[in-house]
């Protein structure tokens, strides 16, 4: 819309016509106080804090509902306005319990801030305040009614934002109250003889985030600490493939530092306002007392704590010996969906160059190889998470983002609400997002092939899709291999994204945790990486084949990092009886329990690096917490290589002069110079001094992995996401017979693979929601 | 054909509700009248009433509860068979509204929003009922009684008692 | 049953059929009923609106907005259907005039609704009655059914091809705020009675998103009379910019309380002393609330004033809903103020902070004050809160609570001070409730 010019506090400003005054002011650095106004949610004009004086209007006007108009003359601060706001605060504080010293929101409370600003602290009411006991609505949501200022943010967040509508406003006048959807007398939940009203919802906690005061508090955080006693680190959530940023509040404890809170207060991530149940609360596995904190070696059939040196020496020697005696191809390596890109890259490089085998794989949750190969050479056809938020049209084929990829679902809903985006859905189930869909096609179970065929036919659904000029196609894990390829072929103008299950599922694929392709889906022979690695050019064993080999007695050793294949794939313990098994994990999982050596590992919240979400959006992972007795997977891989006697400089490019000391005089093109330091110089980077610095390997990733070469360090370090498209051509050709080996994790909003059972919160919430989710208790990754 | 199987309402009311859901440009418009008519029949807006009305109007039960709790005539607990509503707002107050309320409290032996043990009467102090020029006024269920005095009030109460089979 | 009263000074336009059994459709027709509608069909929208404009009729719901002008604001062309919404929520304390209109002349409301529909090109009207008016709803529903039976409602009304009009009757369930026009639409849409953000105004985006005219029942019932007698003739009955007559409900301490139809501009003093027979039991007048509870009180020496919107505004109060409440010398303003704020506290929808909390604090303070626990600061606090509510709330209910409160403490401050000093009304109207007693009337 055309810009209009108007005056605020004597300054001449411009903004597009139709902009709300409160937003126009904000974008010019003029802050107008507000409780009920919340960007992106419907307008309320209820709190009356945003009142301003507009010339020629008889009354003070609410900036939250006024749209800017040409020539408008606005005053946002004056004695009259300050008095109006002060009076409003005084009225609120009359009933508000001044229990700030024990309130979770103390220090982060908008009411406190405004009282501080407008000086309304003097309460002149003689009457007692209306006291009500705090209510527990779910394991994670508590409600303190007297603290509620009735801004209705939570109600709108739940209804408009989440499409759940589990919160309502009941009664009226000063008896008005926010109420959850299950009234006390129907909940069947009794505590201390009182029936409790309950929340039947997705337990996302968005209501808590939206609450400007301490009326809604988090079951996992309440009364634990004060906001200013925590350190806050923004990092990426470990749980699903969407890539939400979660800000972890951490405090020191005797054995490291403990995470006490997760939220997205700074809203700086690609998730904006959003965070789901897992992102907000399910960090608690990290504090679980069952965490492994000492290396273990099997002695007399029992896993026994030993020193790091003993464990590493034992494992290193053993691996070296087995490689020598039985050949590198007798050894297998399995990586993780939750470790960083740097760790994944390092692990496959370890397999390929330290051990010398392509026997490397991971639990695949989407067929990224087909995506990459189908789109190779094309530009701009890999959709990013932002596209889902902005694109005018989205086709969702398979998948159920509401349960599997909550941010994707949020973005789709937001896009519909704000931009009237057109959503098309083809699914074998009537998923919830259907409520937002313009058109829905019911697909028969396993009938996606037929659906793809129907896109070529003359029907309304196909016609509308072909007519969409900017179509983003989000594909669930039902489609892979040939089917996925033909879907991509059928919609040649669209952008694509695959939904995958964990924080770095995409990164695991991109980094080459695959037996038949190198990082960036490069060929085993002939590609730049292949040349540099000088490793075997025959495909290795995939994950299932490794276990087949083990069963046949042909797998001498298996190195498993951050994965629980024994549980996930139902592997019989006997299978591994003649295989030397090294497992690196947080807990004594089913796989770790069979190991000969176990290394206690740090989790994603305890390390630095980067991860790539399902869409290929790469983000920085920052170390928030610390657990004594654990080490990062990165360090463990490097140390293991060291104990195998490997020259670490060839594994991790640290220090000066890696490959040759011919200097740069003969030029980078000669092929003999130190390619790494030439690249670093060209990119104004200093060599890393430690082999444990993930950035040393990131340098190499950037240098060698197509797509990742476009990374901007400054963007990464500022915490911004960057979209990666593995856009190289000449990738491995898929043959129809290629096994995709995708095994969807079947996680829901309240499960996260093997971590589920180590998260008391997830357990609690599952019991709270018992009927719906009980089936999924068993899943593991 | 009834739209709701096993309706908790009498066939007449159920049929009326079937119709009510069709006459408005938007079905939900039937909500407030339906709640009131349901209360007339059942005595209060019980949980099953909420459930059935939500079903009839394609609403969440929470929506129904949000709305029903807003309106002061709707109640979620039973009242007496005859709900005596005494207006004490300004016009009635000036002509003895509070005196009347007090009188009712004493003769019925109950307070605001209470019910006699036999379940016959309940008492409520209400806001202006639109009978200001005939004050003081009382509504028993939907019947208006105006220009009252304590003596006339006794007669009114008796007339309701007299309706009961002996 | 409400009794009808009458006085020679009355000018009976709207009330001319009162007491004649006009709820019966045949009787109504006999008394010139449904002629105006047929005339309106014949003459067309422009004529209707011009006649209404010429009549000088101003809304009888309270705000006094010129009706003809309101109708003319509705866009001629609209994608969404247009609606007429008749406001029969009548809940302003002191007001019971629509009550009589519905009882005595329901067809006039129906006719007026059809006429409004014809004027703006709407095919559907709603008549919303407060839930307490169940017996009136039955009367109106019967009248509507009779009108359908005669072909006055439905398709091709009065035999005019393509002229359709439907009326749906609706009941509320106890909520004063639902009388506010946008809250009324919300209620009619099956929601909580929370007002809407304005703009957009109902004439542009109203019920179900369509352009909507909302009028008070009395306003609407005037339309057929105006069309038959002519706009100018109606206007002449009243004063400048205040056309016609109006139903005034006179209640409280008068000898002959009742609803009287008086010309606009009629003297307030005469209304009290002549029409309503003067102060009850020979007592002295203390004060008058001139137009329903939300209008600031007038002292006994302020009643030489004409009953029209402009003169009332000049006197710092409002004509409001036409409910004149008369207080004799024995009334304690402290008690009267307490009962008034209790009403607004109970009826505040609770949406916005100044109204929800302001009414609650004034009520709490006054309750304690009344019980004898007051301090001098309380009087200032009450005024401070009311001052800070004025003009700052989301809808006019906040003002409606603040305005009379300010009137009480400003005009009768000495009475509050005397109360503090121990003075008590000779004839207390409210028993003193111990402080902290739970919620009163209908609280949830
Ligand atoms: C709190 C509040 C309550 C109201 N109650 C009523 C009411 O009960 N009846 C009514 O006709 N108008 C009421 N009004 C006025 C309406 O909002 C609206 O102005 C009126 O119905 C318009 O009709 P009119 O132009 O014919 O007066 C109320 C307004 C407010 C702010
Ligand atoms: S002023 Fe505010 S709280 Fe009061 S009734 Fe209006 S919107 Fe509701
Ligand atoms: S932000 Fe404008 S009224 Fe609340």
Short mmCIF file of C-alpha atoms in Angstrom, two decimals, chain A residues 421-562:
data_model
loop_
_atom_site.label_atom_id
_atom_site.label_comp_id
_atom_site.label_asym_id
_atom_site.label_seq_id
_atom_site.Cartn_x
_atom_site.Cartn_y
_atom_site.Cartn_z
CA UNK A 421 -2.32 -18.58 1.62
CA UNK A 422 -3.92 -21.41 -0.33
CA UNK A 423 -3.22 -24.79 1.22
CA UNK A 424 -3.68 -28.00 -0.72
CA UNK A 425 -3.47 -31.29 1.07
CA UNK A 426 -3.22 -34.84 -0.18
CA UNK A 427 -3.14 -37.32 2.65
CA UNK A 428 -4.26 -40.78 3.55
CA UNK A 429 -5.55 -39.41 6.84
CA UNK A 430 -7.77 -36.44 7.62
CA UNK A 431 -4.97 -34.55 9.34
CA UNK A 432 -5.80 -31.51 11.42
CA UNK A 433 -4.32 -29.01 8.98
CA UNK A 434 -7.20 -29.94 6.76
CA UNK A 435 -9.06 -27.20 8.65
CA UNK A 436 -6.82 -24.67 6.92
CA UNK A 437 -6.92 -26.35 3.53
CA UNK A 438 -8.51 -24.91 0.45
CA UNK A 439 -8.65 -28.36 -1.08
CA UNK A 440 -8.12 -31.82 0.33
CA UNK A 441 -7.61 -35.04 -1.53
CA UNK A 442 -8.10 -38.27 0.32
CA UNK A 443 -5.36 -40.69 -0.66
CA UNK A 444 -5.78 -44.42 -0.22
CA UNK A 445 -3.29 -46.03 2.18
CA UNK A 446 -0.10 -46.53 0.15
CA UNK A 447 -1.91 -44.77 -2.67
CA UNK A 448 0.46 -41.84 -3.20
CA UNK A 449 1.54 -43.28 -6.55
CA UNK A 450 -2.01 -42.99 -7.78
CA UNK A 451 -2.22 -39.48 -6.42
CA UNK A 452 0.90 -38.48 -8.35
CA UNK A 453 -0.63 -39.99 -11.47
CA UNK A 454 -3.76 -37.94 -10.87
CA UNK A 455 -1.70 -34.77 -11.06
CA UNK A 456 -1.29 -35.42 -14.75
CA UNK A 457 -5.02 -35.84 -15.23
CA UNK A 458 -7.68 -33.24 -15.79
CA UNK A 459 -9.11 -32.61 -12.33
CA UNK A 460 -9.72 -29.52 -10.22
CA UNK A 461 -7.04 -30.28 -7.68
CA UNK A 462 -4.37 -30.77 -10.32
CA UNK A 463 -5.55 -27.76 -12.26
CA UNK A 464 -5.36 -25.42 -9.29
CA UNK A 465 -1.91 -26.75 -8.46
CA UNK A 466 -0.59 -26.22 -11.95
CA UNK A 467 -2.07 -22.75 -11.94
CA UNK A 468 -0.12 -21.81 -8.80
CA UNK A 469 2.91 -19.79 -9.76
CA UNK A 470 4.73 -20.03 -6.46
CA UNK A 471 4.02 -23.43 -5.08
CA UNK A 472 5.86 -24.97 -2.17
CA UNK A 473 5.48 -28.71 -1.79
CA UNK A 474 6.06 -30.19 1.63
CA UNK A 475 6.38 -33.95 1.52
CA UNK A 476 5.87 -36.37 4.37
CA UNK A 477 8.00 -39.44 4.86
CA UNK A 478 5.41 -41.64 3.18
CA UNK A 479 7.00 -40.68 -0.12
CA UNK A 480 10.49 -41.69 -1.13
CA UNK A 481 12.53 -43.27 -3.86
CA UNK A 482 10.81 -43.53 -7.21
CA UNK A 483 7.55 -42.12 -5.89
CA UNK A 484 9.22 -39.03 -4.55
CA UNK A 485 11.13 -38.58 -7.78
CA UNK A 486 7.97 -38.79 -9.82
CA UNK A 487 6.19 -36.30 -7.60
CA UNK A 488 9.03 -33.87 -8.14
CA UNK A 489 8.86 -34.51 -11.84
CA UNK A 490 5.11 -33.98 -11.89
CA UNK A 491 5.40 -30.47 -10.46
CA UNK A 492 8.33 -29.04 -12.35
CA UNK A 493 7.75 -25.46 -11.24
CA UNK A 494 7.46 -26.09 -7.52
CA UNK A 495 9.87 -25.84 -4.61
CA UNK A 496 10.22 -28.92 -2.43
CA UNK A 497 10.96 -29.85 1.13
CA UNK A 498 10.89 -33.16 2.96
CA UNK A 499 9.78 -33.55 6.52
CA UNK A 500 12.34 -35.43 8.59
CA UNK A 501 12.31 -36.34 12.22
CA UNK A 502 15.22 -34.98 14.25
CA UNK A 503 17.28 -31.85 14.69
CA UNK A 504 19.89 -32.90 12.21
CA UNK A 505 18.33 -35.59 10.08
CA UNK A 506 18.98 -33.46 7.06
CA UNK A 507 22.48 -32.69 8.22
CA UNK A 508 23.22 -36.39 8.63
CA UNK A 509 22.35 -36.95 4.97
CA UNK A 510 24.01 -33.81 3.72
CA UNK A 511 27.19 -34.69 5.60
CA UNK A 512 27.35 -38.08 3.96
CA UNK A 513 26.43 -40.51 6.73
CA UNK A 514 25.52 -42.78 3.85
CA UNK A 515 27.35 -45.75 2.37
CA UNK A 516 26.91 -44.81 -1.27
CA UNK A 517 27.47 -41.08 -1.39
CA UNK A 518 29.95 -38.62 -0.01
CA UNK A 519 29.04 -35.35 1.70
CA UNK A 520 26.86 -33.19 -0.51
CA UNK A 521 25.66 -36.33 -2.29
CA UNK A 522 28.92 -36.46 -4.23
CA UNK A 523 30.00 -39.62 -5.99
CA UNK A 524 32.37 -42.01 -4.36
CA UNK A 525 34.61 -41.68 -7.37
CA UNK A 526 35.76 -38.67 -9.27
CA UNK A 527 34.30 -35.93 -7.12
CA UNK A 528 36.50 -33.37 -5.41
CA UNK A 529 35.94 -34.92 -2.02
CA UNK A 530 36.60 -38.38 -3.33
CA UNK A 531 39.90 -37.17 -4.72
CA UNK A 532 40.89 -35.53 -1.50
CA UNK A 533 39.88 -38.50 0.64
CA UNK A 534 41.46 -40.98 -1.71
CA UNK A 535 39.18 -43.55 -0.08
CA UNK A 536 37.47 -46.63 -1.45
CA UNK A 537 35.10 -45.95 -4.31
CA UNK A 538 32.81 -48.88 -3.81
CA UNK A 539 29.64 -48.40 -1.80
CA UNK A 540 29.75 -49.69 1.73
CA UNK A 541 27.23 -51.60 3.78
CA UNK A 542 24.06 -49.82 4.76
CA UNK A 543 22.75 -50.00 8.29
CA UNK A 544 20.74 -53.17 7.80
CA UNK A 545 23.49 -54.82 5.83
CA UNK A 546 25.90 -54.13 8.65
CA UNK A 547 23.71 -56.10 11.02
CA UNK A 548 23.38 -58.87 8.43
CA UNK A 549 27.15 -58.98 8.23
CA UNK A 550 27.36 -59.05 12.01
CA UNK A 551 24.94 -61.94 12.14
CA UNK A 552 27.06 -63.75 9.60
CA UNK A 553 30.13 -63.13 11.72
CA UNK A 554 31.64 -60.77 9.17
CA UNK A 555 31.47 -57.53 11.10
CA UNK A 556 34.50 -57.32 13.33
CA UNK A 557 33.61 -53.98 14.90
CA UNK A 558 30.78 -51.48 15.00
CA UNK A 559 31.08 -47.91 16.16
CA UNK A 560 27.70 -46.36 17.03
CA UNK A 561 27.44 -42.65 17.74
CA UNK A 562 24.27 -41.18 19.24
#
